[in-house]
Coordinates of C-alpha atoms in Angstrom, one line a residue:
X793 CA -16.6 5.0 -61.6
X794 CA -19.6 3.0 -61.8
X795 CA -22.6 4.5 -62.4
X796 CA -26.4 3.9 -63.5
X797 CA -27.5 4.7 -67.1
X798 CA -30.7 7.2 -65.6
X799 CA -28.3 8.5 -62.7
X800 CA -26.0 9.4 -65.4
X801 CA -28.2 11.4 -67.5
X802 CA -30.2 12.6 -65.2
X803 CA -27.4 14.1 -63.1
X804 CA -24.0 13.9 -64.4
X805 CA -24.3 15.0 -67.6
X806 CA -27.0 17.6 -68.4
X807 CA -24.5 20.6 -67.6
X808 CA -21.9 19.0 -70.7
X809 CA -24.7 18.8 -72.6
X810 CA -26.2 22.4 -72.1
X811 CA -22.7 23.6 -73.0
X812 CA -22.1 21.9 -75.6
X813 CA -25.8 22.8 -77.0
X814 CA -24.5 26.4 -76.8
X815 CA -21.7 26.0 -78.8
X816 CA -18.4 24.7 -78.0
X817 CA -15.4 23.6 -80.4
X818 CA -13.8 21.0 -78.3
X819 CA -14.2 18.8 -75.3
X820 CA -11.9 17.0 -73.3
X821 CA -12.1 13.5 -71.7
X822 CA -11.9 12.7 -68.4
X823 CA -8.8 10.0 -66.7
X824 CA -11.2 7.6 -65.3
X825 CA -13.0 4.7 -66.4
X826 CA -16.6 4.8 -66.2
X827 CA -19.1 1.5 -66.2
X828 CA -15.5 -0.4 -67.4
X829 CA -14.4 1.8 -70.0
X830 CA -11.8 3.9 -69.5
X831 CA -13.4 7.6 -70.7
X832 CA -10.6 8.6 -73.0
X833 CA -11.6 5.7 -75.4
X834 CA -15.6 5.2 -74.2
X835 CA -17.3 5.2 -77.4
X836 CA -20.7 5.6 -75.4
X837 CA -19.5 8.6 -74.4
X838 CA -17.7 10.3 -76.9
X839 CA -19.9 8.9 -80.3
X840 CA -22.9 7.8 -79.1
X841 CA -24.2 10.3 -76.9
X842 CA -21.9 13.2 -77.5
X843 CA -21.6 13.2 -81.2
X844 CA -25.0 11.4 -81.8
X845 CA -27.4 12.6 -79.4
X846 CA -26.0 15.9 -78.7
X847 CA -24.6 16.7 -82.6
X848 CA -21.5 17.9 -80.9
X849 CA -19.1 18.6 -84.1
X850 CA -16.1 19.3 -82.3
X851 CA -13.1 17.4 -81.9
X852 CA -12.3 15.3 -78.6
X853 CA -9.2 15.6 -77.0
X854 CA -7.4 13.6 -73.9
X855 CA -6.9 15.0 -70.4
X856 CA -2.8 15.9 -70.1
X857 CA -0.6 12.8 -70.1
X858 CA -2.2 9.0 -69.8
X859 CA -5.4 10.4 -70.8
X860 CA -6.1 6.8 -72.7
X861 CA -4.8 3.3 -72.1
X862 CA -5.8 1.7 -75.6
X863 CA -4.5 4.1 -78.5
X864 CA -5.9 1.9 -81.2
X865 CA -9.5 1.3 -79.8
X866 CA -9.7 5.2 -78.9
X867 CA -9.3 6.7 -82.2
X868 CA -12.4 4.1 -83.3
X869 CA -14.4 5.8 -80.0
X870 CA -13.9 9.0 -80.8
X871 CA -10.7 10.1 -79.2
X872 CA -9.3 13.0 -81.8
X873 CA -6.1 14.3 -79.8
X874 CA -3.8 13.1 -77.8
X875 CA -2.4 15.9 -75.2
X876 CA -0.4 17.4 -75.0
X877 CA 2.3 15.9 -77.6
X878 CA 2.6 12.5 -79.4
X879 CA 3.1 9.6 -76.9
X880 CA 1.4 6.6 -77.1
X881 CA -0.3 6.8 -80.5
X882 CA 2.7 8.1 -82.2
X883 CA 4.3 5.0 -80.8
X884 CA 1.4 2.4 -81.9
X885 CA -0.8 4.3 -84.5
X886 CA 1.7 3.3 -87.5
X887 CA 1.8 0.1 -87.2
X888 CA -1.7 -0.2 -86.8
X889 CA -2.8 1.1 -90.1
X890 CA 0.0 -1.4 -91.6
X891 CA -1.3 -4.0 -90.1
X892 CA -5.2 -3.0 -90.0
X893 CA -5.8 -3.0 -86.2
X894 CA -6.7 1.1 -87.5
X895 CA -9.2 1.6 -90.1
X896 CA -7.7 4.7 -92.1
X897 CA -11.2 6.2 -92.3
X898 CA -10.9 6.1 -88.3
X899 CA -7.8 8.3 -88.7
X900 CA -8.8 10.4 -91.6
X901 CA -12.3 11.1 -89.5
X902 CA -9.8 12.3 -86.2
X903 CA -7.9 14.2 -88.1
X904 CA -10.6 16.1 -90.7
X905 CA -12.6 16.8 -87.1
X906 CA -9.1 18.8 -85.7
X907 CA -8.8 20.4 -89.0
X908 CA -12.5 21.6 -89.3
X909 CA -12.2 23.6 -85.8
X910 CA -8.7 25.0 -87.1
X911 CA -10.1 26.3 -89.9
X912 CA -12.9 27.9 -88.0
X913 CA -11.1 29.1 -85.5
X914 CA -9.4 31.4 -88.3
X915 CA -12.3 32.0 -90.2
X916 CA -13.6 33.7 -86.6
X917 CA -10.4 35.0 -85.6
X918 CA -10.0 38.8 -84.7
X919 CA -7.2 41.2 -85.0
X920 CA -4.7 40.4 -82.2
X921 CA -4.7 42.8 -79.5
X922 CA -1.2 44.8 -78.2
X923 CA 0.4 43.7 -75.3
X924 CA -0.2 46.3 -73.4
X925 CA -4.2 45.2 -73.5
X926 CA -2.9 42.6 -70.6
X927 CA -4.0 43.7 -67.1
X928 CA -5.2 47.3 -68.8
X929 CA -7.0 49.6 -66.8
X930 CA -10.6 47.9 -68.7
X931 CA -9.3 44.7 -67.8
X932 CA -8.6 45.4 -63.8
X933 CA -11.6 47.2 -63.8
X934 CA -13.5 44.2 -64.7
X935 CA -11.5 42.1 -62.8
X936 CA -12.2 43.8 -59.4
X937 CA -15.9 44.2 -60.6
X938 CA -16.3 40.1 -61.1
X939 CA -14.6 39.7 -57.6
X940 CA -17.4 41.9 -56.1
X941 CA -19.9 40.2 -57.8
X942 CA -19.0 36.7 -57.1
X943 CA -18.7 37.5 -53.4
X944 CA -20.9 35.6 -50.9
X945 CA -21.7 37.4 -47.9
X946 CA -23.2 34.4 -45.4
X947 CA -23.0 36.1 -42.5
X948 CA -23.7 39.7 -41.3
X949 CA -24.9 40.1 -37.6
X950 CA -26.3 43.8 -35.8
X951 CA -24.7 44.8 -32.8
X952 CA -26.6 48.0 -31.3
X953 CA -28.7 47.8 -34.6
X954 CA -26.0 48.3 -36.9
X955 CA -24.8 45.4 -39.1
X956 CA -21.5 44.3 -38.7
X957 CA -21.0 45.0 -42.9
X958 CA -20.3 47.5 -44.2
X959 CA -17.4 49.1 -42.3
X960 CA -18.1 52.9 -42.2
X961 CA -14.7 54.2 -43.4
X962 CA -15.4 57.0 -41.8
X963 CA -16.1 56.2 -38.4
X964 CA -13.7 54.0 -37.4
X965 CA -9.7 54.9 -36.4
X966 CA -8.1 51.2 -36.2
X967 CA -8.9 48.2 -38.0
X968 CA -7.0 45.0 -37.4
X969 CA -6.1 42.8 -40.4
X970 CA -5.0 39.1 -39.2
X971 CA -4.2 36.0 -41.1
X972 CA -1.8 34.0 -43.1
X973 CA -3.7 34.2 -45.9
X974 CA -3.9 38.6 -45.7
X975 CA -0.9 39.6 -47.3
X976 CA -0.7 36.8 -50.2
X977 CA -1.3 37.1 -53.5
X978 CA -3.5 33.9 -53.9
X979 CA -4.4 32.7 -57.0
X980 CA -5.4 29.6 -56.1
X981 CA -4.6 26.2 -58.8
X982 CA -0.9 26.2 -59.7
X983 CA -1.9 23.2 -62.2
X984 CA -2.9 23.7 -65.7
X985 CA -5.0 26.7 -64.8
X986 CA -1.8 28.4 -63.3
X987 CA -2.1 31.9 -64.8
X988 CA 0.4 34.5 -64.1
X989 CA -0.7 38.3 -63.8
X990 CA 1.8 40.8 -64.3
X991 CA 0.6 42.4 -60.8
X992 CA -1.8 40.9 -57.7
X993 CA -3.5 43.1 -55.4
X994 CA -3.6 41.0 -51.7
X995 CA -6.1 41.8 -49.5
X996 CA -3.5 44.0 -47.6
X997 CA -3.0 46.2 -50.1
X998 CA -6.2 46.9 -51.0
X999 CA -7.3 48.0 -47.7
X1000 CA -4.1 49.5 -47.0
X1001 CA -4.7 51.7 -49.9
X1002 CA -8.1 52.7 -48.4
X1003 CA -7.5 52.9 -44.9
X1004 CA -3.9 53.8 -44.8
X1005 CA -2.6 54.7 -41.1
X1006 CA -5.8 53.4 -40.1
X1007 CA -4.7 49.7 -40.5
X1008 CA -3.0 47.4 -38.3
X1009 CA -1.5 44.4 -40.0
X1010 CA -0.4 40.9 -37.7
X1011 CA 0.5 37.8 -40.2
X1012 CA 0.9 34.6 -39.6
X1013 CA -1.3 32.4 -37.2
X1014 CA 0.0 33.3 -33.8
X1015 CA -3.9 33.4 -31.6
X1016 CA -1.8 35.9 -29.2
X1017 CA -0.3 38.6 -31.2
X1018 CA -3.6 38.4 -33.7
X1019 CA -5.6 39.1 -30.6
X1020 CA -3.2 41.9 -28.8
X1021 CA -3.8 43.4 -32.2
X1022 CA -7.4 43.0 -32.6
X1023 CA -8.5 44.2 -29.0
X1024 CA -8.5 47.4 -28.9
X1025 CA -9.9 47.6 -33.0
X1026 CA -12.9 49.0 -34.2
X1027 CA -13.2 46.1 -36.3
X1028 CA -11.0 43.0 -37.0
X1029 CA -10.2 41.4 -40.5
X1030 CA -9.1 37.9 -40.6
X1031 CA -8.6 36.5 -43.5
X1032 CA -8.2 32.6 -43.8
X1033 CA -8.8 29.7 -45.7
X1034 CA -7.0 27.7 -48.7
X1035 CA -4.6 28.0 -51.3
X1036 CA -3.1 25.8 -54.0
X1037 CA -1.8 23.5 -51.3
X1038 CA -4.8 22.3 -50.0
X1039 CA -6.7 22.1 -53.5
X1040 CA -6.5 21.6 -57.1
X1041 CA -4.6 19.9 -59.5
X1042 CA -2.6 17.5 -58.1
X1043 CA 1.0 18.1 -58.9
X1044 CA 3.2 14.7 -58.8
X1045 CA 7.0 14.1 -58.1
X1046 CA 9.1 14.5 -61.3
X1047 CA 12.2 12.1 -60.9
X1048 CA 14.0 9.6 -63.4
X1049 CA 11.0 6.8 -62.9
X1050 CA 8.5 9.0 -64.1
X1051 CA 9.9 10.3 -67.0
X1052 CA 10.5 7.0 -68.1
X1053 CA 6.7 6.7 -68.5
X1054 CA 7.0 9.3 -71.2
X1055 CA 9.1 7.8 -73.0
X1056 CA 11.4 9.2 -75.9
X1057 CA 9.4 12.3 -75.6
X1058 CA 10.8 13.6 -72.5
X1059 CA 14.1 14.2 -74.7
X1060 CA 12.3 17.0 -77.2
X1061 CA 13.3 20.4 -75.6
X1062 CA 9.7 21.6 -74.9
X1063 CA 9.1 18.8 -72.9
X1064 CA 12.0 18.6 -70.7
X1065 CA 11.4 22.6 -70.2
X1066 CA 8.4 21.5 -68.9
X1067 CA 9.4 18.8 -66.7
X1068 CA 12.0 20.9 -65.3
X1069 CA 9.4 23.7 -64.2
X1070 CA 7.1 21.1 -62.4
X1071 CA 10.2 19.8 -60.6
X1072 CA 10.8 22.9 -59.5
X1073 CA 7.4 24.3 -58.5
X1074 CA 7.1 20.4 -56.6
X1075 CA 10.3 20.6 -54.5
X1076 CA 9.8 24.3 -53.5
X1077 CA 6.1 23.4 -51.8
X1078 CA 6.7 19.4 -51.0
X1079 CA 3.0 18.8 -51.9
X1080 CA 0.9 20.5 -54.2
X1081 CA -3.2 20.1 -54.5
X1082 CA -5.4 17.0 -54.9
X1083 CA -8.1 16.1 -52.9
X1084 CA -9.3 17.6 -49.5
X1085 CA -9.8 15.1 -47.3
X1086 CA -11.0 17.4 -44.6
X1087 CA -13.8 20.3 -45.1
X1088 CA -13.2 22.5 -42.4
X1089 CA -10.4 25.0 -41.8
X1090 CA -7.2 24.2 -40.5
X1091 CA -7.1 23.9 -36.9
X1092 CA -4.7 27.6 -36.5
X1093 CA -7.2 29.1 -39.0
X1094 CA -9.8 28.1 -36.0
X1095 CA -8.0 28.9 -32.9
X1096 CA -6.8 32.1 -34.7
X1097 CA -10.5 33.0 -35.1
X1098 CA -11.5 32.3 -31.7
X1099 CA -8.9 34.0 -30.1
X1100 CA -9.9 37.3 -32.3
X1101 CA -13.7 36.4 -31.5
X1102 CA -13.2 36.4 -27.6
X1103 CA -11.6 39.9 -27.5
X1104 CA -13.8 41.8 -30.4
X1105 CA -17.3 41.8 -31.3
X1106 CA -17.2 43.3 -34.6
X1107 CA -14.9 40.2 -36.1
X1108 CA -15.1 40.0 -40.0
X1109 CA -14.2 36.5 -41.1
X1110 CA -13.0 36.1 -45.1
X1111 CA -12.7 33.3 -46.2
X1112 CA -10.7 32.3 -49.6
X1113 CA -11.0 29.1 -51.4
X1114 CA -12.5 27.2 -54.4
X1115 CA -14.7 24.9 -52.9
X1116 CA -17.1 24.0 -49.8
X1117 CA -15.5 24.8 -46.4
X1118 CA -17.7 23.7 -43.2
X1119 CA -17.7 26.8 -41.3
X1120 CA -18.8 24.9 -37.9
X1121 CA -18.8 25.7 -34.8
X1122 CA -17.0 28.7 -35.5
X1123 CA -19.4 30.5 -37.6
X1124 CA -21.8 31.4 -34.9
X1125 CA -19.7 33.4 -32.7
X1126 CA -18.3 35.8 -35.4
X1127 CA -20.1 39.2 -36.8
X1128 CA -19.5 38.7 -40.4
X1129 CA -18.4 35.6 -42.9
X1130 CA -17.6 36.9 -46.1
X1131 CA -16.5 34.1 -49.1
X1132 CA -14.2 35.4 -51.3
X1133 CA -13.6 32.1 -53.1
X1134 CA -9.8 33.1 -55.4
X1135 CA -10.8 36.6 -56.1
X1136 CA -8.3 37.5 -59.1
X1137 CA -5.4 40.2 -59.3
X1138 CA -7.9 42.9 -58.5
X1139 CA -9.3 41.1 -55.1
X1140 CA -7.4 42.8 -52.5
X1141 CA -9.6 46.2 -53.7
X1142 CA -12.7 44.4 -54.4
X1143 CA -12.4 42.7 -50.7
X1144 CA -11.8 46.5 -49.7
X1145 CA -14.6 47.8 -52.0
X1146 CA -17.2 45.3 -50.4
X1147 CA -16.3 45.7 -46.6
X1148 CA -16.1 49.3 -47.1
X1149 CA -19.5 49.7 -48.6
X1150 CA -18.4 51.2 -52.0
X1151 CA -20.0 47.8 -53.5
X1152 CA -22.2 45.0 -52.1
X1153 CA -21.1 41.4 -52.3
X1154 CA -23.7 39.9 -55.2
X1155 CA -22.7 36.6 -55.2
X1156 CA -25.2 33.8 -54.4
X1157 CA -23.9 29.9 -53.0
X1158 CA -23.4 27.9 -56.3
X1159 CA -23.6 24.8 -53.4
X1160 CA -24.8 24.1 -50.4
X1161 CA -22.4 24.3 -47.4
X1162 CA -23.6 21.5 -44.8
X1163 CA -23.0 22.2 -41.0
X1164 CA -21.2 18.9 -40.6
X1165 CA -18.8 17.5 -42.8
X1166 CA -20.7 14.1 -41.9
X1167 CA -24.1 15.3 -43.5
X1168 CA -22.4 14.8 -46.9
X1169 CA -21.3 11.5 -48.6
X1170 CA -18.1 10.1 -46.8
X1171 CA -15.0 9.3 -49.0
X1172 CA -13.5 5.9 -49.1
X1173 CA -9.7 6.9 -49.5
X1174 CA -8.7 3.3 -50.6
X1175 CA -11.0 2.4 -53.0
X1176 CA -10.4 1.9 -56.5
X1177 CA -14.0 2.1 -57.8
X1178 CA -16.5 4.3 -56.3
X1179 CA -20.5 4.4 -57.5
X1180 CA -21.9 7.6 -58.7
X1181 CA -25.3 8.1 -56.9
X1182 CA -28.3 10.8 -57.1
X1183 CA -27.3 11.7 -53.6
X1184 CA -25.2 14.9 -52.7
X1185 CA -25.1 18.4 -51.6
X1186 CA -28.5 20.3 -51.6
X1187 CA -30.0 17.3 -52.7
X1188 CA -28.8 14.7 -50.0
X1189 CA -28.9 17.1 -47.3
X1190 CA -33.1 17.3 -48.8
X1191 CA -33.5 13.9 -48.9
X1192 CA -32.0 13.3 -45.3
X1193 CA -34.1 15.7 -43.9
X1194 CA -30.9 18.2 -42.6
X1195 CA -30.3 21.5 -43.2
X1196 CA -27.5 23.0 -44.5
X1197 CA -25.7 26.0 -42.5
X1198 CA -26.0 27.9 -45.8
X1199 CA -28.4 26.5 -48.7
X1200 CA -28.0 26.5 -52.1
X1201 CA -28.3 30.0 -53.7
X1202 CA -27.8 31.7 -50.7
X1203 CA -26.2 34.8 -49.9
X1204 CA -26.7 38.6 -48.4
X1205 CA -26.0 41.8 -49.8
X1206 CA -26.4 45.0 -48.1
X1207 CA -30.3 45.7 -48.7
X1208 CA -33.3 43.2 -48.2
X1209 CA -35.7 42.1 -51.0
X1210 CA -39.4 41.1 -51.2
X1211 CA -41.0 38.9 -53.6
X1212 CA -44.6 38.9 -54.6
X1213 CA -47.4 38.1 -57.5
X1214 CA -45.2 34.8 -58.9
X1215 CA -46.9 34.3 -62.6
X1216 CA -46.4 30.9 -64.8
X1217 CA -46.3 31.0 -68.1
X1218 CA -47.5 27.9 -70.6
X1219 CA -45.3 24.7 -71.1
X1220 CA -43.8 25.6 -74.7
X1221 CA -41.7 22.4 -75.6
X1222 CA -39.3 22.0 -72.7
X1223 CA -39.3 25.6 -71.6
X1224 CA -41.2 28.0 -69.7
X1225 CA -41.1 31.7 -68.3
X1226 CA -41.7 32.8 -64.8
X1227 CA -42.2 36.8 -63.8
X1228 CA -42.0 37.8 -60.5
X1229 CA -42.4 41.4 -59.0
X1230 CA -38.9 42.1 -57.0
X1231 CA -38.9 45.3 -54.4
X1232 CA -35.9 46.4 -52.5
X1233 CA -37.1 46.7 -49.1
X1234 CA -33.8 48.4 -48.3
X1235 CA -32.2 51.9 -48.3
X1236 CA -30.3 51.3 -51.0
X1237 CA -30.1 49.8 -54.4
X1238 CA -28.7 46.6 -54.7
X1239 CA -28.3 43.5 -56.9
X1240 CA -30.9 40.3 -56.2
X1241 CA -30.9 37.2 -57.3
X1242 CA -34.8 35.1 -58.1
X1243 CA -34.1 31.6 -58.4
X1244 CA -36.9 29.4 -59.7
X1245 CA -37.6 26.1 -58.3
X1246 CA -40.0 23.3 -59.1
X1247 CA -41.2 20.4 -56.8
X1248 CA -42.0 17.0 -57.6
X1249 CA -43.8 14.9 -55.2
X1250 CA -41.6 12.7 -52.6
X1251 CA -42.2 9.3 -54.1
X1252 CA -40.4 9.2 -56.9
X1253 CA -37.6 8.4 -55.8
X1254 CA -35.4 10.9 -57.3
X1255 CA -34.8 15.1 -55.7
X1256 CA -37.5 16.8 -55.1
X1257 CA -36.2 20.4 -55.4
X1258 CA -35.1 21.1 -58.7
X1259 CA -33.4 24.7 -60.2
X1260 CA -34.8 25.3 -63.3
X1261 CA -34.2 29.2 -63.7
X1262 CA -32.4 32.3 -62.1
X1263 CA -32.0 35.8 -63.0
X1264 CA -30.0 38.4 -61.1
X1265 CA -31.6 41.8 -61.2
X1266 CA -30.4 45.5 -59.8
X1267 CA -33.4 47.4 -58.0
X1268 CA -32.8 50.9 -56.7
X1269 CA -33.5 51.4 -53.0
X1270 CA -37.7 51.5 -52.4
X1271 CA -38.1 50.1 -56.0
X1272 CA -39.8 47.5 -57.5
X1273 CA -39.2 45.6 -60.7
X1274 CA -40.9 42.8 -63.1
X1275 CA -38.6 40.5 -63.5
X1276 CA -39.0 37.1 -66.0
X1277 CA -36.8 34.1 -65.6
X1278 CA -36.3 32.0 -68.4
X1279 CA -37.1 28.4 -67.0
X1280 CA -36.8 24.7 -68.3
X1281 CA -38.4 21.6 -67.2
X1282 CA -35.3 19.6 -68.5
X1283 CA -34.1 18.9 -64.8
X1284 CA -37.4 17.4 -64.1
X1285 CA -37.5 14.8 -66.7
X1286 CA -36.9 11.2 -66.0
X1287 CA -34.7 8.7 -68.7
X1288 CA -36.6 5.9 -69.2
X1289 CA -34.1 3.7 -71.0
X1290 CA -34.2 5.6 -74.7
X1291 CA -35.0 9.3 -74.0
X1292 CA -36.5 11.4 -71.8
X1293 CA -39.6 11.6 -70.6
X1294 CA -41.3 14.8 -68.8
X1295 CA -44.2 13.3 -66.9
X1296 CA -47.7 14.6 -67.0
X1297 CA -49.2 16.7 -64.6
X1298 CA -49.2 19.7 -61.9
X1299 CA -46.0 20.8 -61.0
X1300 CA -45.5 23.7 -58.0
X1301 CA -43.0 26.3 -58.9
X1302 CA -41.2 28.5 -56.5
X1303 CA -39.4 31.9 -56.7
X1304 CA -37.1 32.0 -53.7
X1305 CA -34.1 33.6 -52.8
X1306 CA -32.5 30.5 -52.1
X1307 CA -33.4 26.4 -51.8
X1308 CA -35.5 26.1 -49.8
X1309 CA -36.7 29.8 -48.5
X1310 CA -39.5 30.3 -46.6
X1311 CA -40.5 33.2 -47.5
X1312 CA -40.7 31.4 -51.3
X1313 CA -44.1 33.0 -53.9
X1314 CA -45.5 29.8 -55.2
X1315 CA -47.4 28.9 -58.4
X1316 CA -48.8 25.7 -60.9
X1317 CA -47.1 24.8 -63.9
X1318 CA -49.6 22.1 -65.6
X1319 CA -47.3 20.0 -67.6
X1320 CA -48.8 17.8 -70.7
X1321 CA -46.6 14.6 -71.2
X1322 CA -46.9 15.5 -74.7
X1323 CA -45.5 18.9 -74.2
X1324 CA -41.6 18.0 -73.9
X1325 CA -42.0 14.2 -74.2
X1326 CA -39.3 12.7 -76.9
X1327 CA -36.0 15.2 -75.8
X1328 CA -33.2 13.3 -76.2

């Protein structure tokens, strides 16, 4: 990666540093080089900014496996750990210190930083829980509630004046459920973040369990059967998108050549057990994760959708996955699109609580979702360096002057909202606060979510729209509510080569529901050069 020194604080970094701001015991480097260092040993990185600038007090540790090239020169950077055993420095480290390639206050300093978090970590420890605390009744409940929450509803279209969403249970005597992706239990990642629920709840089950005689289910991705099923359906549920196959960590072939690169290590029983489980996961799927090189569904996903479109008006798209997914051309010709993203042991009921009505989907777009795949940067597949720019997402699809299907921040739930009487408060070091007035518009209570944006001019040279503040707030149905956002004018500031710098003058703030809403209540924020100048 190749990057420029203002590009990479201005946009790759802040959100590592406001994590580690609030507190965090350990970080882990990345497998890339960046600017010609490989990141596992970049002392820039890991000493200079992270430990220097940012007072991070933590210990570093490497990304799994080959997570640094130069064991020596890494511990003198700031690398702590090697993960997730002893490979290349237990090999090299030795005879280092013997021969004074490896200062021993290097070492010492690595291993006093690993200790200090140990020792934390058990002076903050609490009483282990039992067993039995593991998928609990607390713990499903929570986890159905954080599916319904993080639900984006981007689409919901009125047919006689009625909204596609919710589904009055009531009312209807056959709903079709369609898709591959309906009756799996689809946790997404299969990689390090692999976790394995004693139960999952697939979106089959949960409406089953709600809707019981009343549901029709058709796997697979035959258009014919899915739409035989669907015709004569008040409403038709077909669920589609990704799964660990299309995204995540990449899982490589285990064979005799690559545990050679382990060396002696792949001997110790822990290891081998290991090895033997990603052989096995490997062969049973042929190709796990990695990069998408396409955005859009797969081609049966589409034709499966169409097929279900041409034959019922009231189709309900939901869509799983953990990324952007262009929705194009299809989009347009369904009643609802409903992103689930990987919605957790509980989703199947929290799918079923939101298109039932029980619960509203509260989630708002943490991206923007272009209507092209070609409105975003384009990939080089081949390349072995790649530069970093300012340019991507919300912010290129600004800059270029396109809009996106669905913006940053968006998202429906099932009442509207009205802002009004946007208020600024003074510039006090690099914060701010913003109040707002929030009424539900709608017949019934629901969550909302103010997002505060400020706007520099367009000849800078750098993104005009910036988030500096959000707050999601639950109004009852005809209510109002006062609602302050906490703000900062950190993503506004500019490095100029030894800190940053916030630059003098008037700034316009928005509260909108999302980037770039029209319906957006604007004020001034006057901003002092003095006032936040000098963050590092």
């Amino acid at each position: 990666v190749l990057v420029d020194e203002d590009v990479l604080r201005e946009v790759y970094l802040p959100h590592f540093r406001t994590v580690v701001e609030a507190g965090v015991d350990c970080v882990m480097s990345a497998y890339n080089s960046v600017n010609g260092t490989w990141a596992g040993q970049n002392r820039h990185l890991l000493t200079e900014i992270l430990r220097r600038e940012w007072g991070f007090t933590g210990f570093v540790m490497t990304d799994f496996i080959w997570g640094l090239r130069d064991p020596v020169r890494s511990v003198a950077a700031g690398q702590d750990l090697e993960m997730p055993f002893r490979q290349q420095r237990a090999a090299t480290l030795p005879a280092a210190l013997a021969d004074g390639r490896l200062q021993r206050a290097d070492a010492e300093r690595a291993a006093h930083r690993q200790l200090r978090a140990q020792v934390g970590l058990a002076l903050r420890a609490r009483p282990r829980p039992n067993a039995d605390v593991v998928a609990s009744v607390a713990h499903l409940r929570l986890a159905r509630e954080v599916a319904c929450r993080g639900a984006v509803l981007l689409r919901n279209r009125s047919r006689d004046g009625t909204p596609a969403l919710p589904v009055d249970e009531a009312a209807v005597s056959r709903v079709a459920l369609l898709g591959r992706l309906a009756d799996q239990p689809n946790q997404g990642d299969v990689g390090s973040s692999m976790v394995s629920p004693p139960s999952v709840i697939s979106i089959l089950d949960g409406l089953r369990e709600r809707l019981g005689a009343k549901l029709v289910h058709v796997g697979g991705a035959d258009p014919v059967s899915a739409a035989a099923a669907a015709r004569d359906a008040d409403a038709a549920v077909v669920v589609v998108g990704l799964s660990s196959v299309d995204e995540g960590e990449s899982i490589i072939g285990v064979d005799v050549a690559s545990t050679r690169l382990l060396g002696g290590i792949a001997r110790f029983r822990p290891v081998a057990s290991v090895l033997v489980q990603l052989a096995a996961r490997v062969t049973k799927s042929k190709q796990f994760g990695g990069d998408r090189r396409d955005l859009r569904l797969h081609a049966e996903d589409v034709a499966l959708i169409s097929a279900v479109t041409r034959v019922n008006p009231r189709t309900i798209v939901v869509v799983i996955g953990g990324g952007t997914i262009v929705l194009d051309p299809w989009d347009a010709d369904v009643a609802a699109v409903l992103l689930a993203w990987y919605p957790g042991m509980a989703g199947g009921q929290a799918v079923a609580d939101i298109l039932l009505g029980d619960t509203e989907p509260a989630g708002r777009l943490p991206l923007a979702i272009p209507r092209r795949q070609a409105d975003l940067p384009q990939v080089d597949w081949d390349a072995t360096t790649v530069t970093y720019g300012r340019w991507w997402g919300q912010r290129k699809l600004d800059r270029d002057g396109v809009a996106a299907a669905y913006p940053l921040g968006f998202g429906l739930g099932y009442s509207t909202f009205a802002l009004a009487d946007l208020k600024v408060g003074p510039l006090d070091g690099e914060r701010f606060t913003a109040s707002i007035t929030v009424t539900n518009t709608g017949d019934r209570a629901g969550h909302h979510v103010v997002q505060v944006y400020a706007v520099l001019p367009a000849d800078t040279g750098r993104p005009v729209h910036h988030l500096v503040g959000f707050r999601s707030v639950h109004v009852a149905a005809q209510a109002n509510a006062r609602v302050v956002v906490d703000c900062s004018v950190r993503p506004l500031q500019r490095w100029s080569g030894r800190d940053f710098v916030t630059d003098s003058g008037s700034v316009a703030v928005r509260a909108a529901s999302y980037a770039g809403d029209p319906a957006a209540v604007e004020a001034t924020l006057v901003v002092s050069g003095s006032d936040a100048a000098g963050q590092t």
